[in-house]
Amino acid sequence: MSGRLWSVWSLGRLKAAKRLFLGLSCLACLATTAHAQERREREPNSVYAERRARLAAQADGPIVLWGFTGREEGSQNYIFEQEENFYYLTGHNEEGAGLIILPPGQKNEVPRIARETLFLPAKNSQKERWNGVRMSPTDPGIEARTGFAAVKSFESDFRIAIENLAKTYPNFYTILPYQKELGGYPHEKSVVEWLGLAAPQAKLKDIRAQIGALRQIKSPGEIAFLKEAIGLTLDSHLEAMKLMRPGLYEYQVAAKMVEVHAWGGSEAEGYAPIVGAGPNSTALHYDKLSRKIENGDIVVLDVGAQYAGYSADITRTIPANGKFTPRQREIYDIVLGAQNAALAALKPGMDFCGKGDKNVHKIAYNYINSHGKDLQGKALGQYFIHGLGHHIGLNVHDAGDHCVPFQPGMVITIEPGIYIPEENLGVRIEDDVLITETGAKLLSERLPRNPDEIEKIMAEVATARTKGGKDETHGDNSSEETAADSAAIRSLIDKYAKSIDAADTTLAADVWLDSPDVSFIHPLGHEHGFEQIKQNVYTRLMGDNFSERKLSVHDVSIHILGDAAQAEFYWDFAAKFRKDGSPLTTHGRETQLYQKIRGRWRLVHVHYSGMPVTGERQGF
């Protein structure tokens, strides 16, 4: 993702799918022993406690922080994610929490208030029936689980504690709103207003910079999480290189990358995926993803996975048809040269925006400005329009002073770019780097940057595709078994398409496993169980909505391992709405999972990787 502006499946994953088939029946049992779920992984409580202690040593009054309330966003697709600074200090990822940290070594300490207190919402069984189990201050062992000696009720105890502390401490620390036109995030403004009412005599001081300085130096656990996020991101970029070809839509490429992230354990993307082809390659944060990729386009892929809350940030620029034009290659080589020059200079003491020879941005800019020209013969420095990089962590543009000299333990991006709108030509190359004691380590080294390597990867896949588009792989099966199984699954895919065309539940029964464990994920939601799929997908969605239907599949690939198989293909869907006869044309990509039961293959899961795009109407 561009710096701060200063102006799939593998066979290993197929094995996981096989285990998934066996695990579906266990879900009901797991529900009876459910615990509150936070991030999939987090650091030990001792790490968060150490951070709080280091922060407390820099304050002469209570530090008061709020987590997000869960009401910051009203959209139906909103998934709660904790305020970053609160999470950094607590490891707590549920809504409605508060935190008070007292400074060490203070006299006249307030009785019955612990040095550190976590405040959680009271138990609400009715809400949990809708949204799942939540932590509460009355949970057995809550102190050990959270790492706090004191855990109290946010509703009944938080304000009382603040009022009592205000009798002793003249200064309170919190995150004050940025001095901007709109006063910063509403969350920050609300906290300050609340503190003004609860402790009207207290002087409020900002603790943002101190937390940001801590966040810039990553712990070993944070570096491990970032490496996981980076590894998944590299996998998705490699898949995108193999998938890329003219005729795809930008959203289809993004969908494949997001799918790779999710299958690998990523809970979300670090930011909205950027896939910009042709003219869209020159827009830094382009996120519409609606253009059909054309022959001769250059495509900027800026997509990063999030893992355990920590975000990678990787960009590659590749040719849509697998071969850079001479002009594309010229600009690409200049950007790559600028990146290599900056990478070679990285070490502790350098920075992004200082003066003299310690400024890596200046190194990259000077390289770009002294190599190549635009169509009018002018230097290219004017087309490098953003910063060279930024810190990554709990935010893809992580907290802290952007201009502070690099120190060991910092993780940053290096991302020079050239964007020439009049040529529909944008190139950005972005990598993630760990600053070490003696220099720097390129964490994203596994993903090729050399244009020859990129072209080679794309050429190998194109050659295989030209030979018939076959991509059948297998594990322990013989070649004869694999061929027979692939043919059987291809036949089921054909039946599946015909069953959609005719909204034919009888034909669908020859394809689907008749089980409550099967699932169908489509743009309108999730359907579970064959009876529900027949009713909601075949009868209501297809039968009730459309008078005519035609589903065509192409570019089918099949992966087989024993009694499990996965098929992927692209589809085109043409229909007429029953209501008014208006036409609909959509395109998408589908992943299907099959299971072999008593010698017969049956479909057990369907998933659309991307939302359909229509010419005249949106969605179904």
PDB file of N, CA and C in Angstrom, residues 5 44 47 68 76 86 137 190 264 270 277 327 340 342 391 416 429 443-444 454 512 518 564 588 599:
ATOM      1  N   LEU A   5       1.307   9.850   2.205  1.00  0.00           N
ATOM      2  CA  LEU A   5       1.365  10.909   1.211  1.00  0.00           C
ATOM      3  C   LEU A   5       1.781  12.186   1.891  1.00  0.00           C
ATOM      4  N   PRO A  44       1.581 -13.843  24.914  1.00  0.00           N
ATOM      5  CA  PRO A  44       1.319 -14.169  26.325  1.00  0.00           C
ATOM      6  C   PRO A  44       0.919 -12.930  27.117  1.00  0.00           C
ATOM      7  N   VAL A  47       3.559 -10.306  28.111  1.00  0.00           N
ATOM      8  CA  VAL A  47       4.033  -9.315  27.138  1.00  0.00           C
ATOM      9  C   VAL A  47       3.202  -8.038  27.238  1.00  0.00           C
ATOM     10  N   PHE A  68     -13.024   0.020  21.640  1.00  0.00           N
ATOM     11  CA  PHE A  68     -14.182   0.364  20.819  1.00  0.00           C
ATOM     12  C   PHE A  68     -15.449  -0.233  21.423  1.00  0.00           C
ATOM     13  N   GLN A  76     -23.874  -3.642   7.731  1.00  0.00           N
ATOM     14  CA  GLN A  76     -24.183  -5.046   7.990  1.00  0.00           C
ATOM     15  C   GLN A  76     -22.946  -5.937   7.856  1.00  0.00           C
ATOM     16  N   PHE A  86      -5.493   0.112  22.418  1.00  0.00           N
ATOM     17  CA  PHE A  86      -6.087  -0.674  23.505  1.00  0.00           C
ATOM     18  C   PHE A  86      -5.671  -2.138  23.378  1.00  0.00           C
ATOM     19  N   PRO A 137     -16.714  -9.773  33.669  1.00  0.00           N
ATOM     20  CA  PRO A 137     -15.938  -9.679  34.915  1.00  0.00           C
ATOM     21  C   PRO A 137     -16.273 -10.766  35.926  1.00  0.00           C
ATOM     22  N   SER A 190     -15.261  11.299  21.974  1.00  0.00           N
ATOM     23  CA  SER A 190     -16.235  10.856  22.972  1.00  0.00           C
ATOM     24  C   SER A 190     -15.572  10.548  24.304  1.00  0.00           C
ATOM     25  N   GLY A 264      -5.349 -19.879   4.455  1.00  0.00           N
ATOM     26  CA  GLY A 264      -4.113 -19.994   5.213  1.00  0.00           C
ATOM     27  C   GLY A 264      -4.211 -19.549   6.645  1.00  0.00           C
ATOM     28  N   GLY A 270      -5.420  -6.582   5.451  1.00  0.00           N
ATOM     29  CA  GLY A 270      -4.939  -5.425   6.189  1.00  0.00           C
ATOM     30  C   GLY A 270      -5.522  -4.129   5.670  1.00  0.00           C
ATOM     31  N   ALA A 277      -5.611  -2.198 -13.193  1.00  0.00           N
ATOM     32  CA  ALA A 277      -5.108  -2.542 -14.519  1.00  0.00           C
ATOM     33  C   ALA A 277      -5.169  -1.338 -15.445  1.00  0.00           C
ATOM     34  N   ARG A 327       8.432  -0.249 -22.992  1.00  0.00           N
ATOM     35  CA  ARG A 327       8.258   0.926 -22.137  1.00  0.00           C
ATOM     36  C   ARG A 327       7.897   0.508 -20.707  1.00  0.00           C
ATOM     37  N   ASN A 340      16.121  -1.087  -4.922  1.00  0.00           N
ATOM     38  CA  ASN A 340      17.367  -1.740  -4.534  1.00  0.00           C
ATOM     39  C   ASN A 340      18.348  -0.760  -3.902  1.00  0.00           C
ATOM     40  N   ALA A 342      17.544   1.915  -2.170  1.00  0.00           N
ATOM     41  CA  ALA A 342      17.067   2.207  -0.819  1.00  0.00           C
ATOM     42  C   ALA A 342      17.307   1.024   0.112  1.00  0.00           C
ATOM     43  N   HIS A 391       5.778   2.290   8.553  1.00  0.00           N
ATOM     44  CA  HIS A 391       5.819   1.167   9.480  1.00  0.00           C
ATOM     45  C   HIS A 391       4.573   0.312   9.293  1.00  0.00           C
ATOM     46  N   PRO A 416       8.989   2.354  -3.682  1.00  0.00           N
ATOM     47  CA  PRO A 416       9.017   3.414  -4.696  1.00  0.00           C
ATOM     48  C   PRO A 416       7.993   3.142  -5.792  1.00  0.00           C
ATOM     49  N   ILE A 429       6.581  -1.234  -6.580  1.00  0.00           N
ATOM     50  CA  ILE A 429       7.144  -2.465  -6.031  1.00  0.00           C
ATOM     51  C   ILE A 429       7.317  -2.225  -4.538  1.00  0.00           C
ATOM     52  N   LEU A 443      11.906  -9.406   4.485  1.00  0.00           N
ATOM     53  CA  LEU A 443      10.995 -10.463   4.915  1.00  0.00           C
ATOM     54  C   LEU A 443      10.176 -11.035   3.765  1.00  0.00           C
ATOM     55  N   SER A 444      10.062 -10.296   2.679  1.00  0.00           N
ATOM     56  CA  SER A 444       9.256 -10.735   1.530  1.00  0.00           C
ATOM     57  C   SER A 444      10.138 -11.194   0.372  1.00  0.00           C
ATOM     58  N   ILE A 454       9.370 -12.925 -13.052  1.00  0.00           N
ATOM     59  CA  ILE A 454       7.918 -12.775 -13.139  1.00  0.00           C
ATOM     60  C   ILE A 454       7.409 -13.285 -14.479  1.00  0.00           C
ATOM     61  N   TRP A 512     -25.401 -33.318  -5.425  1.00  0.00           N
ATOM     62  CA  TRP A 512     -25.138 -32.948  -4.035  1.00  0.00           C
ATOM     63  C   TRP A 512     -25.210 -34.164  -3.114  1.00  0.00           C
ATOM     64  N   VAL A 518     -23.775 -30.208   4.271  1.00  0.00           N
ATOM     65  CA  VAL A 518     -23.308 -29.545   3.058  1.00  0.00           C
ATOM     66  C   VAL A 518     -23.608 -28.050   3.137  1.00  0.00           C
ATOM     67  N   ALA A 564     -11.056 -37.023  -1.332  1.00  0.00           N
ATOM     68  CA  ALA A 564     -11.433 -35.609  -1.317  1.00  0.00           C
ATOM     69  C   ALA A 564     -10.972 -34.963  -2.618  1.00  0.00           C
ATOM     70  N   GLY A 588     -18.192 -14.722 -12.524  1.00  0.00           N
ATOM     71  CA  GLY A 588     -17.604 -14.982 -11.218  1.00  0.00           C
ATOM     72  C   GLY A 588     -16.694 -16.190 -11.226  1.00  0.00           C
ATOM     73  N   GLY A 599     -17.635 -45.083  -3.326  1.00  0.00           N
ATOM     74  CA  GLY A 599     -17.289 -45.113  -4.738  1.00  0.00           C
ATOM     75  C   GLY A 599     -17.934 -44.052  -5.592  1.00  0.00           C
TER      76      GLY A 599
END
